[in-house]
GROMACS .gro file of N, CA, C and O in nm:
model
  436
    1MET      N    1   4.128   2.678  -9.314
    1MET     CA    2   4.041   2.792  -9.295
    1MET      C    3   4.125   2.916  -9.270
    1MET      O    4   4.226   2.911  -9.202
    2ASN      N    5   4.083   3.028  -9.324
    2ASN     CA    6   4.153   3.155  -9.313
    2ASN      C    7   4.169   3.194  -9.166
    2ASN      O    8   4.072   3.199  -9.090
    3LYS      N    9   4.294   3.224  -9.125
    3LYS     CA   10   4.324   3.260  -8.986
    3LYS      C   11   4.251   3.389  -8.946
    3LYS      O   12   4.201   3.399  -8.834
    4ASP      N   13   4.245   3.486  -9.036
    4ASP     CA   14   4.176   3.612  -9.006
    4ASP      C   15   4.027   3.588  -8.981
    4ASP      O   16   3.969   3.646  -8.890
    5PHE      N   17   3.968   3.499  -9.060
    5PHE     CA   18   3.827   3.467  -9.041
    5PHE      C   19   3.804   3.402  -8.905
    5PHE      O   20   3.711   3.437  -8.832
    6LYS      N   21   3.889   3.306  -8.869
    6LYS     CA   22   3.874   3.240  -8.740
    6LYS      C   23   3.890   3.339  -8.625
    6LYS      O   24   3.819   3.331  -8.526
    7MET      N   25   3.982   3.434  -8.640
    7MET     CA   26   4.004   3.535  -8.536
    7MET      C   27   3.879   3.623  -8.522
    7MET      O   28   3.832   3.648  -8.409
    8LYS      N   29   3.825   3.668  -8.633
    8LYS     CA   30   3.706   3.753  -8.628
    8LYS      C   31   3.584   3.676  -8.577
    8LYS      O   32   3.503   3.729  -8.502
    9PHE      N   33   3.573   3.549  -8.615
    9PHE     CA   34   3.463   3.467  -8.565
    9PHE      C   35   3.474   3.454  -8.413
    9PHE      O   36   3.375   3.467  -8.341
   10GLY      N   37   3.595   3.430  -8.364
   10GLY     CA   38   3.616   3.421  -8.219
   10GLY      C   39   3.580   3.550  -8.149
   10GLY      O   40   3.520   3.547  -8.040
   11MET      N   41   3.614   3.662  -8.211
   11MET     CA   42   3.578   3.792  -8.153
   11MET      C   43   3.427   3.808  -8.148
   11MET      O   44   3.371   3.863  -8.052
   12ARG      N   45   3.358   3.756  -8.250
   12ARG     CA   46   3.212   3.763  -8.255
   12ARG      C   47   3.151   3.680  -8.142
   12ARG      O   48   3.058   3.724  -8.075
   13ILE      N   49   3.204   3.560  -8.120
   13ILE     CA   50   3.154   3.476  -8.013
   13ILE      C   51   3.174   3.545  -7.878
   13ILE      O   52   3.083   3.549  -7.794
   14LYS      N   53   3.290   3.603  -7.858
   14LYS     CA   54   3.316   3.675  -7.732
   14LYS      C   55   3.221   3.793  -7.718
   14LYS      O   56   3.168   3.819  -7.609
   15GLU      N   57   3.200   3.865  -7.827
   15GLU     CA   58   3.108   3.980  -7.826
   15GLU      C   59   2.967   3.935  -7.784
   15GLU      O   60   2.904   3.998  -7.699
   16LEU      N   61   2.921   3.825  -7.841
   16LEU     CA   62   2.788   3.773  -7.807
   16LEU      C   63   2.783   3.723  -7.663
   16LEU      O   64   2.684   3.744  -7.591
   17ARG      N   65   2.890   3.658  -7.619
   17ARG     CA   66   2.895   3.609  -7.481
   17ARG      C   67   2.886   3.724  -7.383
   17ARG      O   68   2.806   3.721  -7.288
   18LEU      N   69   2.963   3.829  -7.407
   18LEU     CA   70   2.961   3.943  -7.317
   18LEU      C   71   2.828   4.017  -7.322
   18LEU      O   72   2.778   4.063  -7.219
   19ALA      N   73   2.769   4.027  -7.441
   19ALA     CA   74   2.638   4.092  -7.454
   19ALA      C   75   2.531   4.016  -7.376
   19ALA      O   76   2.434   4.076  -7.330
   20ASN      N   77   2.552   3.886  -7.361
   20ASN     CA   78   2.458   3.802  -7.286
   20ASN      C   79   2.501   3.787  -7.140
   20ASN      O   80   2.443   3.705  -7.067
   21LYS      N   81   2.602   3.864  -7.101
   21LYS     CA   82   2.651   3.867  -6.963
   21LYS      C   83   2.686   3.727  -6.911
   21LYS      O   84   2.648   3.689  -6.800
   22LEU      N   85   2.759   3.654  -6.993
   22LEU     CA   86   2.802   3.520  -6.957
   22LEU      C   87   2.954   3.516  -6.943
   22LEU      O   88   3.025   3.579  -7.021
   23THR      N   89   3.001   3.440  -6.846
   23THR     CA   90   3.144   3.413  -6.836
   23THR      C   91   3.176   3.299  -6.933
   23THR      O   92   3.085   3.230  -6.981
   24GLN      N   93   3.304   3.277  -6.957
   24GLN     CA   94   3.342   3.163  -7.040
   24GLN      C   95   3.293   3.033  -6.977
   24GLN      O   96   3.245   2.944  -7.046
   25GLU      N   97   3.305   3.024  -6.846
   25GLU     CA   98   3.262   2.903  -6.777
   25GLU      C   99   3.113   2.879  -6.795
   25GLU      O  100   3.070   2.766  -6.823
   26GLN      N  101   3.032   2.984  -6.781
   26GLN     CA  102   2.887   2.970  -6.796
   26GLN      C  103   2.848   2.930  -6.937
   26GLN      O  104   2.765   2.841  -6.957
   27LEU      N  105   2.911   2.994  -7.037
   27LEU     CA  106   2.878   2.962  -7.175
   27LEU      C  107   2.924   2.819  -7.209
   27LEU      O  108   2.850   2.743  -7.272
   28ALA      N  109   3.042   2.784  -7.166
   28ALA     CA  110   3.092   2.649  -7.193
   28ALA      C  111   2.998   2.544  -7.134
   28ALA      O  112   2.970   2.442  -7.198
   29GLU      N  113   2.948   2.570  -7.015
   29GLU     CA  114   2.854   2.477  -6.952
   29GLU      C  115   2.726   2.464  -7.035
   29GLU      O  116   2.676   2.354  -7.058
   30LYS      N  117   2.673   2.578  -7.082
   30LYS     CA  118   2.551   2.575  -7.164
   30LYS      C  119   2.574   2.500  -7.296
   30LYS      O  120   2.482   2.438  -7.349
   31LEU      N  121   2.697   2.509  -7.348
   31LEU     CA  122   2.730   2.443  -7.474
   31LEU      C  123   2.773   2.298  -7.455
   31LEU      O  124   2.788   2.225  -7.553
   32ASP      N  125   2.796   2.262  -7.330
   32ASP     CA  126   2.847   2.128  -7.297
   32ASP      C  127   2.983   2.104  -7.362
   32ASP      O  128   3.008   1.999  -7.424
   33ILE      N  129   3.071   2.205  -7.348
   33ILE     CA  130   3.210   2.192  -7.394
   33ILE      C  131   3.301   2.239  -7.281
   33ILE      O  132   3.256   2.301  -7.185
   34GLU      N  133   3.429   2.208  -7.292
   34GLU     CA  134   3.527   2.254  -7.193
   34GLU      C  135   3.551   2.403  -7.210
   34GLU      O  136   3.547   2.457  -7.321
   35ARG      N  137   3.579   2.471  -7.099
   35ARG     CA  138   3.607   2.615  -7.103
   35ARG      C  139   3.728   2.644  -7.191
   35ARG      O  140   3.730   2.740  -7.266
   36ILE      N  141   3.828   2.559  -7.186
   36ILE     CA  142   3.949   2.579  -7.267
   36ILE      C  143   3.916   2.572  -7.416
   36ILE      O  144   3.974   2.645  -7.497
   37SER      N  145   3.819   2.488  -7.452
   37SER     CA  146   3.777   2.481  -7.593
   37SER      C  147   3.712   2.611  -7.636
   37SER      O  148   3.737   2.662  -7.746
   38LEU      N  149   3.629   2.666  -7.547
   38LEU     CA  150   3.567   2.796  -7.576
   38LEU      C  151   3.673   2.905  -7.586
   38LEU      O  152   3.668   2.989  -7.676
   39ALA      N  153   3.770   2.902  -7.497
   39ALA     CA  154   3.878   3.001  -7.501
   39ALA      C  155   3.953   2.993  -7.634
   39ALA      O  156   3.990   3.096  -7.692
   40ARG      N  157   3.976   2.873  -7.683
   40ARG     CA  158   4.045   2.855  -7.812
   40ARG      C  159   3.960   2.907  -7.929
   40ARG      O  160   4.013   2.963  -8.024
   41ILE      N  161   3.829   2.890  -7.918
   41ILE     CA  162   3.739   2.944  -8.022
   41ILE      C  163   3.744   3.096  -8.019
   41ILE      O  164   3.760   3.161  -8.122
   42GLU      N  165   3.732   3.154  -7.899
   42GLU     CA  166   3.732   3.300  -7.887
   42GLU      C  167   3.864   3.361  -7.931
   42GLU      O  168   3.867   3.475  -7.977
   43SER      N  169   3.973   3.290  -7.916
   43SER     CA  170   4.104   3.343  -7.955
   43SER      C  171   4.137   3.317  -8.102
   43SER      O  172   4.241   3.359  -8.151
   44GLY      N  173   4.048   3.246  -8.172
   44GLY     CA  174   4.069   3.219  -8.314
   44GLY      C  175   4.160   3.102  -8.342
   44GLY      O  176   4.201   3.079  -8.455
   45LYS      N  177   4.192   3.024  -8.239
   45LYS     CA  178   4.281   2.909  -8.257
   45LYS      C  179   4.204   2.783  -8.299
   45LYS      O  180   4.264   2.688  -8.345
   46HIS      N  181   4.074   2.785  -8.278
   46HIS     CA  182   3.991   2.667  -8.308
   46HIS      C  183   3.859   2.716  -8.366
   46HIS      O  184   3.814   2.826  -8.335
   47PHE      N  185   3.798   2.634  -8.451
   47PHE     CA  186   3.667   2.667  -8.507
   47PHE      C  187   3.570   2.558  -8.465
   47PHE      O  188   3.603   2.440  -8.471
   48PRO      N  189   3.451   2.597  -8.420
   48PRO     CA  190   3.356   2.497  -8.370
   48PRO      C  191   3.299   2.407  -8.479
   48PRO      O  192   3.292   2.445  -8.596
   49SER      N  193   3.255   2.291  -8.437
   49SER     CA  194   3.189   2.197  -8.528
   49SER      C  195   3.052   2.252  -8.568
   49SER      O  196   3.000   2.346  -8.504
   50ALA      N  197   2.993   2.194  -8.670
   50ALA     CA  198   2.859   2.236  -8.713
   50ALA      C  199   2.759   2.219  -8.599
   50ALA      O  200   2.673   2.305  -8.578
   51GLU      N  201   2.773   2.110  -8.525
   51GLU     CA  202   2.684   2.086  -8.411
   51GLU      C  203   2.696   2.198  -8.308
   51GLU      O  204   2.597   2.248  -8.255
   52ASN      N  205   2.820   2.238  -8.280
   52ASN     CA  206   2.840   2.345  -8.181
   52ASN      C  207   2.797   2.481  -8.234
   52ASN      O  208   2.755   2.567  -8.157
   53LEU      N  209   2.806   2.501  -8.365
   53LEU     CA  210   2.754   2.626  -8.422
   53LEU      C  211   2.604   2.638  -8.393
   53LEU      O  212   2.556   2.745  -8.355
   54GLU      N  213   2.534   2.528  -8.407
   54GLU     CA  214   2.391   2.528  -8.377
   54GLU      C  215   2.366   2.555  -8.229
   54GLU      O  216   2.274   2.628  -8.192
   55LYS      N  217   2.451   2.500  -8.142
   55LYS     CA  218   2.437   2.524  -7.999
   55LYS      C  219   2.461   2.671  -7.965
   55LYS      O  220   2.388   2.729  -7.885
   56PHE      N  221   2.564   2.732  -8.027
   56PHE     CA  222   2.591   2.874  -8.005
   56PHE      C  223   2.468   2.956  -8.040
   56PHE      O  224   2.425   3.042  -7.963
   57ALA      N  225   2.413   2.932  -8.159
   57ALA     CA  226   2.296   3.008  -8.204
   57ALA      C  227   2.180   2.990  -8.107
   57ALA      O  228   2.110   3.087  -8.074
   58SER      N  229   2.160   2.869  -8.061
   58SER     CA  230   2.051   2.841  -7.968
   58SER      C  231   2.070   2.914  -7.835
   58SER      O  232   1.978   2.977  -7.783
   59VAL      N  233   2.190   2.905  -7.780
   59VAL     CA  234   2.220   2.971  -7.652
   59VAL      C  235   2.202   3.122  -7.663
   59VAL      O  236   2.146   3.186  -7.574
   60PHE      N  237   2.248   3.179  -7.774
   60PHE     CA  238   2.237   3.324  -7.793
   60PHE      C  239   2.101   3.367  -7.847
   60PHE      O  240   2.075   3.486  -7.863
   61ASN      N  241   2.016   3.268  -7.878
   61ASN     CA  242   1.881   3.294  -7.929
   61ASN      C  243   1.884   3.378  -8.057
   61ASN      O  244   1.815   3.479  -8.069
   62ILE      N  245   1.971   3.337  -8.149
   62ILE     CA  246   1.984   3.406  -8.278
   62ILE      C  247   1.983   3.302  -8.390
   62ILE      O  248   1.999   3.183  -8.365
   63GLU      N  249   1.964   3.350  -8.512
   63GLU     CA  250   1.976   3.263  -8.628
   63GLU      C  251   2.124   3.226  -8.646
   63GLU      O  252   2.212   3.310  -8.622
   64PRO      N  253   2.153   3.104  -8.688
   64PRO     CA  254   2.294   3.066  -8.706
   64PRO      C  255   2.373   3.162  -8.794
   64PRO      O  256   2.491   3.189  -8.768
   65SER      N  257   2.310   3.217  -8.896
   65SER     CA  258   2.381   3.310  -8.985
   65SER      C  259   2.431   3.434  -8.911
   65SER      O  260   2.532   3.493  -8.951
   66GLU      N  261   2.364   3.471  -8.802
   66GLU     CA  262   2.405   3.590  -8.726
   66GLU      C  263   2.538   3.569  -8.654
   66GLU      O  264   2.604   3.666  -8.615
   67LEU      N  265   2.578   3.443  -8.637
   67LEU     CA  266   2.708   3.416  -8.577
   67LEU      C  267   2.821   3.470  -8.665
   67LEU      O  268   2.931   3.496  -8.617
   68PHE      N  269   2.792   3.484  -8.793
   68PHE     CA  270   2.894   3.523  -8.890
   68PHE      C  271   2.892   3.672  -8.924
   68PHE      O  272   2.955   3.714  -9.021
   69ASN      N  273   2.823   3.753  -8.846
   69ASN     CA  274   2.824   3.898  -8.866
   69ASN      C  275   2.954   3.952  -8.808
   69ASN      O  276   2.961   3.996  -8.694
   70ILE      N  277   3.058   3.949  -8.890
   70ILE     CA  278   3.193   3.984  -8.843
   70ILE      C  279   3.253   4.103  -8.916
   70ILE      O  280   3.368   4.139  -8.891
   71ASN      N  281   3.178   4.164  -9.006
   71ASN     CA  282   3.235   4.272  -9.087
   71ASN      C  283   3.272   4.396  -9.007
   71ASN      O  284   3.350   4.479  -9.056
   72HIS      N  285   3.220   4.411  -8.886
   72HIS     CA  286   3.254   4.529  -8.807
   72HIS      C  287   3.389   4.515  -8.736
   72HIS      O  288   3.437   4.611  -8.678
   73PHE      N  289   3.448   4.396  -8.742
   73PHE     CA  290   3.581   4.378  -8.686
   73PHE      C  291   3.684   4.412  -8.793
   73PHE      O  292   3.703   4.337  -8.888
   74LYS      N  293   3.746   4.527  -8.779
   74LYS     CA  294   3.840   4.575  -8.880
   74LYS      C  295   3.978   4.595  -8.817
   74LYS      O  296   3.989   4.616  -8.697
   75SER      N  297   4.079   4.595  -8.900
   75SER     CA  298   4.215   4.616  -8.851
   75SER      C  299   4.231   4.762  -8.808
   75SER      O  300   4.155   4.850  -8.848
   76LYS      N  301   4.331   4.785  -8.727
   76LYS     CA  302   4.361   4.920  -8.679
   76LYS      C  303   4.386   5.013  -8.797
   76LYS      O  304   4.335   5.125  -8.801
   77GLU      N  305   4.460   4.966  -8.896
   77GLU     CA  306   4.492   5.049  -9.013
   77GLU      C  307   4.365   5.086  -9.090
   77GLU      O  308   4.349   5.201  -9.132
   78THR      N  309   4.275   4.991  -9.106
   78THR     CA  310   4.150   5.017  -9.177
   78THR      C  311   4.067   5.119  -9.101
   78THR      O  312   4.011   5.212  -9.160
   79LEU      N  313   4.059   5.104  -8.970
   79LEU     CA  314   3.982   5.198  -8.889
   79LEU      C  315   4.039   5.340  -8.899
   79LEU      O  316   3.964   5.436  -8.917
   80ILE      N  317   4.170   5.351  -8.890
   80ILE     CA  318   4.234   5.483  -8.900
   80ILE      C  319   4.206   5.546  -9.036
   80ILE      O  320   4.171   5.664  -9.044
   81ASN      N  321   4.219   5.468  -9.142
   81ASN     CA  322   4.193   5.521  -9.277
   81ASN      C  323   4.048   5.567  -9.292
   81ASN      O  324   4.022   5.671  -9.352
   82GLU      N  325   3.954   5.489  -9.239
   82GLU     CA  326   3.813   5.528  -9.248
   82GLU      C  327   3.786   5.656  -9.168
   82GLU      O  328   3.710   5.743  -9.212
   83ILE      N  329   3.850   5.668  -9.053
   83ILE     CA  330   3.833   5.789  -8.971
   83ILE      C  331   3.889   5.910  -9.045
   83ILE      O  332   3.826   6.016  -9.051
   84ILE      N  333   4.007   5.896  -9.102
   84ILE     CA  334   4.070   6.008  -9.175
   84ILE      C  335   3.982   6.052  -9.292
   84ILE      O  336   3.960   6.172  -9.313
   85LEU      N  337   3.931   5.956  -9.368
   85LEU     CA  338   3.843   5.991  -9.480
   85LEU      C  339   3.719   6.066  -9.434
   85LEU      O  340   3.676   6.163  -9.497
   86THR      N  341   3.663   6.023  -9.322
   86THR     CA  342   3.545   6.090  -9.268
   86THR      C  343   3.580   6.230  -9.218
   86THR      O  344   3.507   6.326  -9.246
   87LEU      N  345   3.691   6.242  -9.146
   87LEU     CA  346   3.731   6.372  -9.091
   87LEU      C  347   3.759   6.474  -9.201
   87LEU      O  348   3.735   6.594  -9.181
   88ASN      N  349   3.810   6.431  -9.313
   88ASN     CA  350   3.837   6.522  -9.424
   88ASN      C  351   3.712   6.592  -9.475
   88ASN      O  352   3.721   6.698  -9.537
   89ASN      N  353   3.596   6.536  -9.449
   89ASN     CA  354   3.470   6.596  -9.493
   89ASN      C  355   3.403   6.682  -9.385
   89ASN      O  356   3.296   6.738  -9.410
   90PHE      N  357   3.462   6.690  -9.267
   90PHE     CA  358   3.402   6.767  -9.158
   90PHE      C  359   3.440   6.914  -9.169
   90PHE      O  360   3.549   6.949  -9.211
   91ASP      N  361   3.348   7.000  -9.123
   91ASP     CA  362   3.381   7.142  -9.115
   91ASP      C  363   3.460   7.166  -8.984
   91ASP      O  364   3.477   7.075  -8.903
   92SER      N  365   3.505   7.288  -8.963
   92SER     CA  366   3.590   7.320  -8.847
   92SER      C  367   3.521   7.293  -8.715
   92SER      O  368   3.584   7.244  -8.619
   93ASP      N  369   3.393   7.324  -8.704
   93ASP     CA  370   3.321   7.302  -8.578
   93ASP      C  371   3.316   7.153  -8.542
   93ASP      O  372   3.340   7.115  -8.427
   94LYS      N  373   3.287   7.070  -8.640
   94LYS     CA  374   3.282   6.927  -8.614
   94LYS      C  375   3.421   6.874  -8.579
   94LYS      O  376   3.435   6.788  -8.491
   95LEU      N  377   3.524   6.925  -8.645
   95LEU     CA  378   3.661   6.882  -8.615
   95LEU      C  379   3.700   6.918  -8.472
   95LEU      O  380   3.763   6.838  -8.403
   96ARG      N  381   3.663   7.038  -8.428
   96ARG     CA  382   3.694   7.078  -8.290
   96ARG      C  383   3.623   6.985  -8.190
   96ARG      O  384   3.681   6.945  -8.090
   97TYR      N  385   3.499   6.950  -8.220
   97TYR     CA  386   3.423   6.860  -8.133
   97TYR      C  387   3.489   6.722  -8.128
   97TYR      O  388   3.506   6.663  -8.021
   98VAL      N  389   3.529   6.671  -8.244
   98VAL     CA  390   3.594   6.541  -8.249
   98VAL      C  391   3.727   6.546  -8.174
   98VAL      O  392   3.760   6.454  -8.097
   99HIS      N  393   3.801   6.653  -8.193
   99HIS     CA  394   3.930   6.668  -8.124
   99HIS      C  395   3.910   6.666  -7.973
   99HIS      O  396   3.981   6.594  -7.901
  100LYS      N  397   3.814   6.741  -7.925
  100LYS     CA  398   3.786   6.745  -7.781
  100LYS      C  399   3.747   6.607  -7.730
  100LYS      O  400   3.794   6.562  -7.625
  101THR      N  401   3.665   6.538  -7.805
  101THR     CA  402   3.621   6.404  -7.766
  101THR      C  403   3.739   6.307  -7.761
  101THR      O  404   3.754   6.230  -7.666
  102VAL      N  405   3.823   6.310  -7.862
  102VAL     CA  406   3.939   6.222  -7.867
  102VAL      C  407   4.034   6.252  -7.751
  102VAL      O  408   4.088   6.160  -7.687
  103MET      N  409   4.055   6.378  -7.722
  103MET     CA  410   4.143   6.413  -7.611
  103MET      C  411   4.086   6.363  -7.479
  103MET      O  412   4.159   6.317  -7.390
  104ASN      N  413   3.955   6.369  -7.463
  104ASN     CA  414   3.892   6.317  -7.341
  104ASN      C  415   3.908   6.165  -7.333
  104ASN      O  416   3.932   6.110  -7.226
  105LEU      N  417   3.893   6.097  -7.446
  105LEU     CA  418   3.912   5.953  -7.448
  105LEU      C  419   4.056   5.915  -7.415
  105LEU      O  420   4.082   5.817  -7.346
  106LYS      N  421   4.147   5.996  -7.464
  106LYS     CA  422   4.291   5.971  -7.439
  106LYS      C  423   4.322   5.974  -7.290
  106LYS      O  424   4.408   5.900  -7.243
  107ASN      N  425   4.250   6.058  -7.217
  107ASN     CA  426   4.276   6.074  -7.074
  107ASN      C  427   4.207   5.970  -6.986
  107ASN      O  428   4.229   5.966  -6.867
  108LEU      N  429   4.122   5.886  -7.047
  108LEU     CA  430   4.056   5.780  -6.971
  108LEU      C  431   4.157   5.673  -6.934
  108LEU      O  432   4.247   5.642  -7.009
  109LYS      N  433   4.140   5.616  -6.821
  109LYS     CA  434   4.232   5.510  -6.777
  109LYS      C  435   4.165   5.376  -6.781
  109LYS      O  436   4.055   5.352  -6.768
   0.00000   0.00000   0.00000
């Protein structure tokens, strides 16, 4: 199985877990798996069985296909390129606003 796919799938599981305000321990308990197994799934080192995919969907109360909504996880380079392409179409006022926003984000700790 593609390593990038497993990594993005793991990020999706973590995203869903956090959206449901669950710790790894809580989710692992609901899934009836070890916390370390969940950690390996979230880190992209392991991929769950079909049975566990069904359990994930059930716990998160979503259709199983929604577990695979991973297209929003993009590489840093892809994100930068998309931002640059978008910024090239902005007028000066929008660019100043974006610049101010980015500078404020930069100062967050």
